[in-house]
């Protein structure tokens, strides 16, 4: 029987478990268990979801598993007491209640200082700002904090009993510098008032421990557990992302990232200088609003996704003069946590179901295009774009993205690349070398020269700049 590995993706919306063949990467089974909606979650819920997906994927019945690894949503604050129990719900990456704390950090030290210290500007997503919020708003809970970790660290701890993390996820905390690979405990002291125990940072190929018997680890050689990774770093690993390639991932959030041998520093603070899951770097921009903009608009129109696609494809290519800013839940790029969405150009003629659907699709595409332009501005090599994530399945988005970006777009086979990246790391840890799993490109999308899409991009940029000036 061929050896297998297990990759886990603990995302905002669900826990996905993938069982793949060690040598070929062929996926043998998958399962998904939902997570509750919201921006704060009891982390014990994630454990229950993992147990359910683990069983549904048939992992406990297998005797051929040699490696397991977890990828997870970045930034989340998991704070536990001395008994290992959470002192507060985990605040997720998209929880913006701590925006005042993040803003104060910028005021205290300035963007240049922060980029030198941790290569990341203080924003409401970062773990450090969430801890500062906890200190100021829940002091009794803050006083009980013994350990602080990230969502994927929490699951790894329960799988193998080891308190570890990896560079990619640590680089999004706001108190770890991926350039010199060290924690900055003085920042925790300044903004949290204490330095709790932090997980040991492993290299991507290092073993965290052995799978606990509670999860099926038994016999003379139980499966090894990898260090894990942040979700975007795992997706890059799953794609085997190469220099010159940029990934656009469209899910609950939209992310635009590239791999780089050297750290990339954006003095404006917009681009986060994360680490990847191979020992290199992962300059990344993230939008809070992505696929949900389209699904929410579809629900408002009383349309299923097929009808929404028909509507978005049947009206004028520039949405009839209607322009949407998709900041439904605040925004991270640009850093406007208090922002709300905007519709501009409303007239009796423009306010149609078709134009509203198309403006939502074009708004998401333009938000992602803004991120790609920022990478270009800081001299990241952009030769090829790979489109992944649940939103990549949208025919409406695929049809407008190449013209919005001004670049051809490659669409790999539709798959759970975060979970696949975790599985690839598990294979690396189990064998000592990165596996050569194939990457399959299913379609190549070329720009068509649609002038209407270009006209929308000009309107979108003007509206965004006016709104940013208004808020700032």
XYZ file of C-alpha atoms in Angstrom, residues 7-437:
431
model
C -2.914 18.182 4.750
C -5.252 20.344 6.847
C -6.606 23.781 5.957
C -8.257 25.475 8.945
C -9.727 28.533 7.222
C -12.178 31.215 8.269
C -15.169 29.290 6.981
C -14.263 25.620 7.390
C -11.743 22.895 8.132
C -10.649 20.852 5.122
C -8.718 17.591 5.345
C -6.957 16.118 2.309
C -5.325 12.677 2.103
C -2.760 12.506 -0.703
C -0.378 9.860 -1.999
C 3.154 10.580 -0.827
C 4.965 10.069 -4.135
C 2.522 11.487 -6.687
C 0.432 13.970 -4.714
C -2.722 12.315 -6.037
C -5.616 13.170 -3.749
C -7.270 10.041 -2.378
C -9.934 11.526 -0.109
C -11.176 14.877 1.182
C -13.644 16.120 3.752
C -14.867 19.465 5.055
C -16.459 20.578 8.327
C -17.901 24.089 8.776
C -16.695 26.806 11.128
C -19.139 29.315 12.630
C -19.518 32.702 10.981
C -18.160 35.775 12.717
C -14.893 37.531 13.453
C -14.246 35.912 16.842
C -14.446 32.188 17.591
C -13.861 29.853 20.516
C -10.784 27.945 19.242
C -12.161 24.708 20.691
C -14.706 24.828 17.862
C -11.845 24.465 15.384
C -10.736 21.289 17.147
C -14.201 19.792 16.851
C -14.348 20.708 13.158
C -10.953 19.051 12.626
C -12.134 15.897 14.378
C -15.223 15.757 12.170
C -13.333 16.330 8.921
C -10.561 13.947 10.039
C -13.085 11.150 10.542
C -15.021 11.950 7.366
C -11.821 11.773 5.296
C -11.185 8.296 6.716
C -7.862 9.148 8.346
C -8.338 7.068 11.538
C -8.850 3.922 9.459
C -5.627 4.352 7.509
C -2.374 2.660 8.506
C -0.324 4.239 5.713
C -0.148 7.883 6.902
C 3.469 8.991 7.361
C 3.048 12.778 7.716
C 0.527 15.425 8.761
C 0.672 19.210 8.563
C -1.701 22.100 9.305
C -2.160 25.352 7.416
C -4.413 27.996 8.905
C -5.825 31.479 8.662
C -3.182 33.990 9.680
C -3.061 36.580 12.463
C -5.739 35.126 14.768
C -5.126 35.633 18.493
C -5.317 32.373 20.451
C -4.497 33.184 24.090
C -4.625 30.449 26.745
C -4.090 30.223 30.502
C -1.661 28.002 32.396
C -4.059 25.055 32.034
C -4.206 25.507 28.259
C -7.770 26.856 28.228
C -8.653 29.888 26.079
C -9.067 33.084 28.103
C -11.100 34.752 25.337
C -12.535 33.937 21.945
C -9.858 34.026 19.265
C -10.006 37.336 17.405
C -9.701 36.537 13.702
C -7.800 38.309 10.950
C -10.961 40.154 9.854
C -11.874 41.449 13.318
C -11.322 45.219 13.215
C -12.280 46.157 16.800
C -8.610 46.803 17.544
C -8.151 49.405 14.787
C -7.548 52.179 17.377
C -4.711 50.193 18.949
C -3.116 49.616 15.535
C -3.410 53.300 14.648
C -1.766 54.274 17.929
C 1.165 51.978 17.167
C 1.786 53.872 13.926
C 1.585 57.174 15.792
C 4.003 55.934 18.459
C 6.811 54.872 16.135
C 6.033 55.706 12.507
C 5.786 53.381 9.513
C 9.519 53.315 8.731
C 10.293 52.105 12.242
C 7.733 49.304 12.026
C 8.919 48.169 8.605
C 12.453 47.930 9.977
C 11.293 46.176 13.149
C 8.935 43.549 11.700
C 8.499 44.435 7.972
C 4.781 44.927 8.567
C 2.719 48.025 9.260
C 0.415 47.903 12.288
C -3.091 47.045 11.096
C -6.136 45.634 12.822
C -5.392 42.138 11.457
C -2.076 41.706 13.282
C -1.926 39.635 16.462
C -0.042 42.293 18.423
C -2.847 44.840 17.969
C -5.377 42.232 19.092
C -3.374 41.592 22.253
C -3.244 45.333 22.892
C -7.040 45.411 22.591
C -7.345 42.523 25.051
C -5.125 44.321 27.574
C -7.192 47.511 27.405
C -10.677 46.014 27.183
C -10.478 42.668 29.013
C -7.717 43.191 31.614
C -8.755 40.212 33.760
C -8.513 37.878 30.763
C -5.230 39.475 29.699
C -3.751 38.901 33.152
C -4.441 35.136 32.827
C -2.641 34.742 29.505
C 0.165 32.202 29.748
C 0.694 31.332 26.075
C -0.147 33.084 22.814
C -0.332 31.254 19.506
C -1.955 31.314 16.082
C -4.818 29.130 14.822
C -2.581 26.607 13.088
C -0.298 26.422 16.153
C -3.314 25.571 18.313
C -4.231 22.613 16.112
C -0.623 21.423 15.823
C -0.344 21.521 19.626
C -3.342 19.225 19.927
C -2.130 16.879 17.183
C 1.331 16.238 18.629
C 1.594 18.015 21.995
C 4.352 20.407 20.844
C 4.144 24.199 21.143
C 5.619 25.303 17.817
C 4.976 27.555 14.838
C 6.678 28.363 11.537
C 8.213 31.490 9.960
C 5.307 32.184 7.613
C 2.657 32.449 10.313
C 4.958 34.073 12.874
C 5.758 36.812 10.344
C 2.160 38.040 10.501
C 2.007 38.549 14.263
C 3.637 41.966 14.451
C 6.218 40.715 16.963
C 8.424 38.530 14.732
C 10.881 39.688 12.079
C 11.232 37.212 9.215
C 14.338 38.996 7.931
C 16.470 37.999 10.915
C 14.099 35.274 12.165
C 13.623 36.451 15.717
C 10.839 37.524 18.017
C 10.631 41.115 19.206
C 9.529 40.549 22.849
C 9.961 44.246 23.661
C 6.930 44.962 21.472
C 4.810 42.564 23.527
C 6.080 44.234 26.687
C 5.188 47.672 25.325
C 1.729 46.895 23.982
C 0.582 43.889 26.014
C 2.407 44.673 29.244
C 3.941 41.193 29.472
C 5.759 38.616 27.385
C 3.740 35.377 27.366
C 5.266 32.095 26.307
C 5.576 31.992 22.513
C 5.860 28.946 20.261
C 9.246 27.800 19.043
C 9.741 28.805 15.393
C 10.595 25.845 13.171
C 11.998 25.824 9.662
C 9.637 24.504 6.986
C 11.337 21.093 6.789
C 11.598 20.532 10.549
C 9.477 18.026 12.426
C 7.208 19.345 15.163
C 6.626 15.934 16.737
C 4.750 12.669 16.302
C 1.015 12.281 15.829
C -0.714 11.608 19.144
C -2.476 8.291 19.666
C -5.679 10.314 20.173
C -5.558 11.041 16.435
C -4.540 7.563 15.332
C -0.795 7.803 15.773
C 0.325 4.383 16.950
C 2.755 1.594 16.266
C 6.533 1.774 15.989
C 6.577 4.689 13.518
C 3.649 7.083 14.045
C 3.198 9.834 11.478
C 5.398 12.904 11.835
C 3.732 16.308 12.213
C 5.145 19.258 10.302
C 5.623 22.828 11.456
C 2.573 23.937 9.478
C 2.167 27.284 7.747
C -0.002 30.311 7.231
C -2.687 29.773 4.621
C -1.166 31.894 1.854
C 2.307 30.430 2.322
C 0.761 26.956 2.160
C -1.071 27.875 -1.054
C 2.232 29.034 -2.568
C 3.805 25.729 -1.549
C 0.856 23.786 -2.971
C 1.286 25.625 -6.282
C 5.089 25.333 -6.191
C 5.133 29.086 -6.831
C 8.229 30.277 -8.696
C 9.928 33.706 -8.986
C 8.103 35.942 -11.458
C 4.761 34.331 -10.642
C 2.100 36.130 -8.620
C -0.835 34.323 -7.060
C -4.239 35.945 -6.736
C -6.391 33.975 -4.323
C -10.070 34.880 -4.135
C -11.943 33.594 -1.114
C -13.412 35.285 1.959
C -10.412 37.577 1.587
C -8.506 38.437 -1.553
C -4.756 37.951 -1.428
C -2.053 38.842 -3.929
C 1.399 37.424 -3.226
C 4.702 36.428 -4.787
C 7.737 34.431 -3.702
C 11.091 36.148 -3.310
C 14.539 34.988 -2.273
C 15.171 38.325 -0.574
C 12.906 40.296 1.783
C 10.807 43.002 0.132
C 10.302 46.178 2.157
C 7.444 48.506 1.214
C 8.138 51.819 2.952
C 4.494 52.824 2.578
C 3.579 49.922 4.879
C 0.939 48.609 2.479
C 2.713 45.367 1.578
C 3.373 42.868 4.366
C 6.842 41.309 4.290
C 5.808 37.794 5.243
C 7.935 34.672 5.100
C 6.956 31.774 2.862
C 6.923 28.055 3.696
C 10.227 27.191 1.996
C 12.702 29.449 3.793
C 12.206 32.420 1.466
C 9.879 35.442 1.573
C 6.288 36.147 0.549
C 5.458 39.835 -0.077
C 1.687 39.948 0.254
C -1.290 42.266 0.055
C -4.688 41.329 1.403
C -8.191 42.681 0.915
C -10.887 41.910 3.464
C -13.604 41.952 0.786
C -13.544 39.470 -2.072
C -15.917 36.620 -2.949
C -18.487 37.693 -0.365
C -19.006 40.954 -2.274
C -20.313 38.905 -5.182
C -22.331 36.443 -3.099
C -23.888 39.238 -1.018
C -24.841 41.144 -4.161
C -26.318 37.964 -5.626
C -28.407 37.448 -2.486
C -29.595 41.058 -2.648
C -30.668 40.481 -6.243
C -32.434 37.247 -5.300
C -30.203 35.378 -7.734
C -28.326 32.104 -7.487
C -24.744 32.138 -8.737
C -25.665 31.038 -12.265
C -28.225 33.830 -12.560
C -25.752 36.284 -11.036
C -23.176 35.337 -13.678
C -25.786 35.798 -16.424
C -26.708 39.220 -15.055
C -23.081 40.332 -14.746
C -22.377 39.229 -18.314
C -25.443 40.615 -20.084
C -25.257 44.354 -19.350
C -22.883 47.068 -20.599
C -19.243 46.112 -20.095
C -18.606 49.240 -17.975
C -21.668 48.517 -15.773
C -23.554 51.391 -17.399
C -21.675 54.055 -15.440
C -22.335 52.415 -12.056
C -19.201 52.108 -9.891
C -18.917 50.136 -6.645
C -16.272 50.331 -3.939
C -16.412 46.870 -2.302
C -15.521 47.838 1.276
C -18.454 46.009 2.863
C -16.535 44.962 6.007
C -13.970 47.730 6.262
C -10.755 47.256 4.322
C -7.124 46.333 4.793
C -5.743 47.324 1.363
C -6.126 50.255 1.417
C -5.933 50.344 5.212
C -9.413 51.739 5.945
C -10.874 49.618 8.773
C -13.837 51.970 9.244
C -14.712 52.126 5.544
C -18.041 51.056 4.091
C -19.026 50.188 0.534
C -19.977 52.845 -1.992
C -22.127 53.000 -5.147
C -21.473 55.921 -7.459
C -23.170 56.956 -10.685
C -26.712 56.009 -9.681
C -29.327 57.099 -12.181
C -32.645 55.599 -13.220
C -30.903 54.296 -16.315
C -27.856 52.834 -14.549
C -29.597 51.267 -11.572
C -30.396 47.872 -13.082
C -29.893 44.334 -11.853
C -27.371 43.728 -14.637
C -25.306 46.804 -13.826
C -25.333 46.121 -10.083
C -24.126 42.557 -10.627
C -21.394 43.640 -13.028
C -20.235 46.509 -10.833
C -19.779 44.053 -7.932
C -17.642 41.735 -10.088
C -15.612 44.613 -11.502
C -15.152 46.102 -8.016
C -13.542 42.875 -6.767
C -11.351 42.683 -9.883
C -10.230 46.299 -9.466
C -9.442 45.868 -5.784
C -7.159 42.956 -6.704
C -5.642 44.938 -9.580
C -4.729 47.720 -7.154
C -2.792 45.161 -5.100
C -0.947 43.894 -8.171
C 0.005 47.462 -9.111
C 1.488 47.979 -5.639
C 3.693 44.878 -6.064
C 4.912 46.259 -9.383
C 5.631 49.627 -7.765
C 7.960 48.016 -5.209
C 9.785 46.150 -7.991
C 8.373 42.670 -7.472
C 8.782 40.738 -10.728
C 5.320 40.143 -12.253
C 5.500 37.885 -15.305
C 2.582 35.550 -14.744
C -0.600 35.562 -12.654
C -2.117 32.393 -11.181
C -5.765 32.590 -10.099
C -6.931 30.265 -7.300
C -9.529 30.100 -4.521
C -13.266 29.568 -4.466
C -13.822 32.863 -6.277
C -11.632 31.634 -9.136
C -14.540 29.410 -10.152
C -16.618 32.492 -10.991
C -17.017 32.773 -14.757
C -17.993 36.409 -14.269
C -14.746 37.248 -12.452
C -12.578 35.258 -14.849
C -14.106 37.084 -17.798
C -13.094 40.566 -16.547
C -9.855 39.933 -14.636
C -7.334 39.797 -17.541
C -8.504 43.146 -18.961
C -8.632 44.692 -15.476
C -5.075 43.528 -14.712
C -3.797 44.163 -18.229
C -2.183 40.730 -18.083
C -2.920 37.137 -19.044
C -4.213 34.968 -16.195
C -3.462 31.260 -15.731
C -6.057 29.175 -13.897
C -4.661 25.981 -12.334
C -6.965 23.054 -11.782
C -9.618 23.853 -9.219
C -8.310 22.494 -5.956
C -7.775 23.242 -2.279
C -4.235 24.561 -2.622
C -3.876 25.520 1.040
C -4.615 21.949 2.155
C -2.502 20.580 -0.694
C 0.398 22.807 0.409
C 0.076 21.469 3.938
C 0.133 17.927 2.535
C 3.222 18.792 0.475
C 4.948 20.064 3.610
C 3.989 16.836 5.404
C 5.622 14.850 2.578
C 8.728 17.060 2.801
C 9.016 16.471 6.547
C 8.392 12.725 6.207
C 10.988 12.167 3.461
C 13.485 14.985 3.963
C 12.976 16.494 0.518
C 10.328 18.512 -1.298
C 8.160 16.253 -3.445
C 7.919 16.844 -7.200
C 4.161 16.970 -7.507
